[in-house]
mmCIF file of C-alpha atoms in Angstrom:
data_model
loop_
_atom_site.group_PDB
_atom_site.id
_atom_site.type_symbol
_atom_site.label_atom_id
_atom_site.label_comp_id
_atom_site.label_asym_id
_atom_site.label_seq_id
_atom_site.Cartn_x
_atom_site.Cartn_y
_atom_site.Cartn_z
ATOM 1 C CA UNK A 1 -19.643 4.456 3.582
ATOM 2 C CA UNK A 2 -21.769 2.533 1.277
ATOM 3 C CA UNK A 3 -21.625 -0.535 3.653
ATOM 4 C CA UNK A 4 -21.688 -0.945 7.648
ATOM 5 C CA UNK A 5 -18.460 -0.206 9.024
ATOM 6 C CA UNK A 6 -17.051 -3.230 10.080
ATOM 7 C CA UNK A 7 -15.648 -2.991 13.743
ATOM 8 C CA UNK A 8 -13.641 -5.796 14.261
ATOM 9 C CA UNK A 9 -9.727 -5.545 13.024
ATOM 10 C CA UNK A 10 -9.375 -8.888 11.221
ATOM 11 C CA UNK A 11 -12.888 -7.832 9.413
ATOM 12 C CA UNK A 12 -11.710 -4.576 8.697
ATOM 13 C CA UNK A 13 -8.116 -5.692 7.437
ATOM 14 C CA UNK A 14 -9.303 -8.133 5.377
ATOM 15 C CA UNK A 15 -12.298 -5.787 3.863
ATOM 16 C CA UNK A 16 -8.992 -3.071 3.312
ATOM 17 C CA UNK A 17 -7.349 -6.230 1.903
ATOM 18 C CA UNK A 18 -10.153 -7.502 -0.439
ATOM 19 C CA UNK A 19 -11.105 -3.718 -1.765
ATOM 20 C CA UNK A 20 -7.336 -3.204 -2.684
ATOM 21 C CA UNK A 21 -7.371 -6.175 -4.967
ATOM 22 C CA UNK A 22 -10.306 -4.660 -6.493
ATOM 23 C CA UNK A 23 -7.918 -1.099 -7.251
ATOM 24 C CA UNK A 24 -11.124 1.557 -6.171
ATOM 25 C CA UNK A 25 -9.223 4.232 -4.956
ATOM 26 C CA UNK A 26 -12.526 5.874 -3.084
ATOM 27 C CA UNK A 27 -13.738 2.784 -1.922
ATOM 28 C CA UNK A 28 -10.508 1.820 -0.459
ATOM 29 C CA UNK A 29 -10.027 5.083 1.502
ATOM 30 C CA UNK A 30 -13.378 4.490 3.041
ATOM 31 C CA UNK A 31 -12.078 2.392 5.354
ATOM 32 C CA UNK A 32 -9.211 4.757 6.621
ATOM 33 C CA UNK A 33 -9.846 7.437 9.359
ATOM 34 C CA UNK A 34 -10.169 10.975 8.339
ATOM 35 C CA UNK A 35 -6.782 11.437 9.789
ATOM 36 C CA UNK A 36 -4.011 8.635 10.670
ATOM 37 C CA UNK A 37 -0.260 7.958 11.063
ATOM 38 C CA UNK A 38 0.607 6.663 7.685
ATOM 39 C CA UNK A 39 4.438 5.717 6.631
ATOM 40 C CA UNK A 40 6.460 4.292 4.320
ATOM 41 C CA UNK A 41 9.962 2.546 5.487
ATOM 42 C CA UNK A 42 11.920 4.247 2.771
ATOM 43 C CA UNK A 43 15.079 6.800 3.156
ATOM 44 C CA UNK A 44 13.072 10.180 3.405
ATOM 45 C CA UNK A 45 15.466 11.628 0.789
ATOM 46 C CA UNK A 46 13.678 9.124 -1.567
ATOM 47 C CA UNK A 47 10.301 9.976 -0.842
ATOM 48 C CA UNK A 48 7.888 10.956 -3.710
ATOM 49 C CA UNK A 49 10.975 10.701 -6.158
ATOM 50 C CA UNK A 50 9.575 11.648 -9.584
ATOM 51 C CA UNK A 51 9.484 7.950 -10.626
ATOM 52 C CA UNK A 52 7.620 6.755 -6.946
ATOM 53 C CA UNK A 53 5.218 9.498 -6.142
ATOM 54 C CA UNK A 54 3.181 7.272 -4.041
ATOM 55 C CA UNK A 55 6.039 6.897 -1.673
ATOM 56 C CA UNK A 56 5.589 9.375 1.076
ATOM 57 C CA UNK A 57 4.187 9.241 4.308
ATOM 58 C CA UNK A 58 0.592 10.764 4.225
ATOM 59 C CA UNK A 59 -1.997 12.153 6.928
ATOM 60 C CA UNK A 60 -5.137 12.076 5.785
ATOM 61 C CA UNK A 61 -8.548 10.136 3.861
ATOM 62 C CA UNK A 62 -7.621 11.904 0.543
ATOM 63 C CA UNK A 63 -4.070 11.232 0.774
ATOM 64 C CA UNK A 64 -4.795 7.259 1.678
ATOM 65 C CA UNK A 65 -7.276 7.186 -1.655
ATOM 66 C CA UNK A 66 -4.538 9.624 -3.966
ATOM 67 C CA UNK A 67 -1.469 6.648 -2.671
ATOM 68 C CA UNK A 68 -3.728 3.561 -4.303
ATOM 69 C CA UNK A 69 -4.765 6.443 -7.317
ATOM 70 C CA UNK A 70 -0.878 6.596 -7.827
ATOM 71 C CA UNK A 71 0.543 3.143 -7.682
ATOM 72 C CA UNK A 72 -2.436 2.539 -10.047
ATOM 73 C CA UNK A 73 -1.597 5.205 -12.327
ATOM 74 C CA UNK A 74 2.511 3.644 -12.216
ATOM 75 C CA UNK A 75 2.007 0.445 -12.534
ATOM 76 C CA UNK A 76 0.924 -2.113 -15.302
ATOM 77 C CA UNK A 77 -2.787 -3.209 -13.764
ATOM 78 C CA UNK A 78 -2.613 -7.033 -15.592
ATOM 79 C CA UNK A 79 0.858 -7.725 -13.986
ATOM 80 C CA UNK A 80 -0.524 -7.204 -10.368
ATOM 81 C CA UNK A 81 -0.155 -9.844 -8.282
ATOM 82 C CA UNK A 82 -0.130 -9.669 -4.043
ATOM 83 C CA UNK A 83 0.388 -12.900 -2.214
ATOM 84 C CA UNK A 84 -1.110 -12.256 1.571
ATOM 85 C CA UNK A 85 1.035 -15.097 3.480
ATOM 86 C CA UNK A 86 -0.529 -14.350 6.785
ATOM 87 C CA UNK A 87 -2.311 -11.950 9.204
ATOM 88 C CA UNK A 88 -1.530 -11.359 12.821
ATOM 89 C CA UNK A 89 -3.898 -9.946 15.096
ATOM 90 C CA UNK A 90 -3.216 -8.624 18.679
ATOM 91 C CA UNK A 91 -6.224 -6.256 19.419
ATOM 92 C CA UNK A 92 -6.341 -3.222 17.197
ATOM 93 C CA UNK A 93 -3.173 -4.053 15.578
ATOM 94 C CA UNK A 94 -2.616 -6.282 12.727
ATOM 95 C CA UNK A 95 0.744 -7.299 10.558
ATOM 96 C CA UNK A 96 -0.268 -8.359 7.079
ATOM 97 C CA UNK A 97 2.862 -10.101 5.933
ATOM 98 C CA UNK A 98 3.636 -11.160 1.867
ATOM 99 C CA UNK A 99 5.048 -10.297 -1.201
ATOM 100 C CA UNK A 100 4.075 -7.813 -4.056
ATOM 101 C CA UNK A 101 4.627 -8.605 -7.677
ATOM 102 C CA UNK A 102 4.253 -5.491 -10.134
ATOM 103 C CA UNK A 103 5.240 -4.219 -13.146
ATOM 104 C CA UNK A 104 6.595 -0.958 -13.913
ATOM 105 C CA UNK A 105 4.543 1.066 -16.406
ATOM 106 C CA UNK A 106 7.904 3.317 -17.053
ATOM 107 C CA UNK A 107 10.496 0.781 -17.675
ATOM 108 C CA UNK A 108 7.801 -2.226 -18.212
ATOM 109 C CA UNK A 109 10.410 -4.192 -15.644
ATOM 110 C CA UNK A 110 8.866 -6.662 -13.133
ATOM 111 C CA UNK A 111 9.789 -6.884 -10.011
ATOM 112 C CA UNK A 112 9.029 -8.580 -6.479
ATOM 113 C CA UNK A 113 9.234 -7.217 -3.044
ATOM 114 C CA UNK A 114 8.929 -8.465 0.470
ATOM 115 C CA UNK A 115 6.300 -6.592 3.001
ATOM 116 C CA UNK A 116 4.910 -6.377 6.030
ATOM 117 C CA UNK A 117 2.456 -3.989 6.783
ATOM 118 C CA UNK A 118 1.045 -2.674 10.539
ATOM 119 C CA UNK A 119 -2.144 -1.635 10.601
ATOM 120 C CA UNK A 120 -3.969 -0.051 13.735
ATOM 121 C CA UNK A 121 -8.170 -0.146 13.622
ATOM 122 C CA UNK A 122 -9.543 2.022 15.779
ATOM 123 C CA UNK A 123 -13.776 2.237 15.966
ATOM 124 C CA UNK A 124 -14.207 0.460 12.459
ATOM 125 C CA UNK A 125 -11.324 2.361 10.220
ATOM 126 C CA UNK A 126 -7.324 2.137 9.456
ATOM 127 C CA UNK A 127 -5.736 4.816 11.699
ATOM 128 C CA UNK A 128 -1.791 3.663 11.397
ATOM 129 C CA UNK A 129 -0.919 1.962 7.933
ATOM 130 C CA UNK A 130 3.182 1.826 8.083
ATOM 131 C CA UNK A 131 4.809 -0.544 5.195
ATOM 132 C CA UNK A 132 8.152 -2.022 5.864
ATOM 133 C CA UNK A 133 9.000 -3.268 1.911
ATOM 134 C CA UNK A 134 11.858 -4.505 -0.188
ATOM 135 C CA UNK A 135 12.505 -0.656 -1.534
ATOM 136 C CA UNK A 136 15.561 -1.402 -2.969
ATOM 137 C CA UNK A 137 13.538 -3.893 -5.553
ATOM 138 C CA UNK A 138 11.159 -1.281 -6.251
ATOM 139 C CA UNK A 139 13.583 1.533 -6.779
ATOM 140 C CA UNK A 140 15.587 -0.670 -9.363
ATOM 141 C CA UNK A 141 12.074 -1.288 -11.476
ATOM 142 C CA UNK A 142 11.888 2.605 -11.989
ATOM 143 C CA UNK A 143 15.390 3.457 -12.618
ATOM 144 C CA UNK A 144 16.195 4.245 -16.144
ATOM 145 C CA UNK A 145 18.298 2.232 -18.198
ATOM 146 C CA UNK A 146 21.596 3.207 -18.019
ATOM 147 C CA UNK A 147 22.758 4.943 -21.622
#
């Protein structure tokens, strides 16, 4: 890591939280453990859908670092906007609760979605990072126009 590990789990979620805003895919993925428990709440039969790659579950330090690599890569970087409305702490675990606001680099359609995200930090790094979203909101911003 290029800086001390922080330990404690508000420092580390809000470190995970400031370093996404910056979009460093590497950096990001520093903070995550080598392996973890990483999920998306979306039907499984529309994970990594041609249009939403990124949404799959994942295992590993690469995989966390290729998910922020591929939102980046599918989404227009000056309409990014996240709104963090609050952060619970109990222990290890944290709920980072808010709402995403992104444009589609596909369709060039905005949209906004609801979150809440559970993170686990065990021994200074992410080992559980599970996102319950508005999918249906992000789904529609990829969908082709109808012909």
């Amino acid at each position: 890591m290029s800086i001390a590990a922080p330990t404690n789990t508000r420092t580390v979620v809000e470190e995970l939280l400031r370093r996404i805003g910056e979009g460093d895919a590497e950096r990001i993925a520093e903070l995550y453990a080598e392996h973890g428990d990483w999920k998306l709440d979306w039907p499984e039969a529309e994970h990594g859908r041609a249009a939403t790659p990124w949404i799959r579950h994942r295992l590993t330090r690469a995989d966390a670092a290729a998910h922020y690599r591929e939102i980046a890569e599918h989404h227009m970087p000056e309409h990014v906007a996240t709104q963090v409305e609050r952060i619970l702490i109990d222990g290890s675990d944290a709920v980072v609760l808010g709402e995403i606001r992104q444009t589609a680099r596909s369709t060039r359609r905005a949209y906004r979605a609801r979150f809440a995200l559970h993170l686990t930090v065990e021994d200074g790094l992410v080992t559980r990072h599970h996102v319950y979203e508005d999918s249906l909101a992000v789904a529609q911003a990829f969908e082709a126009q109808d012909q």
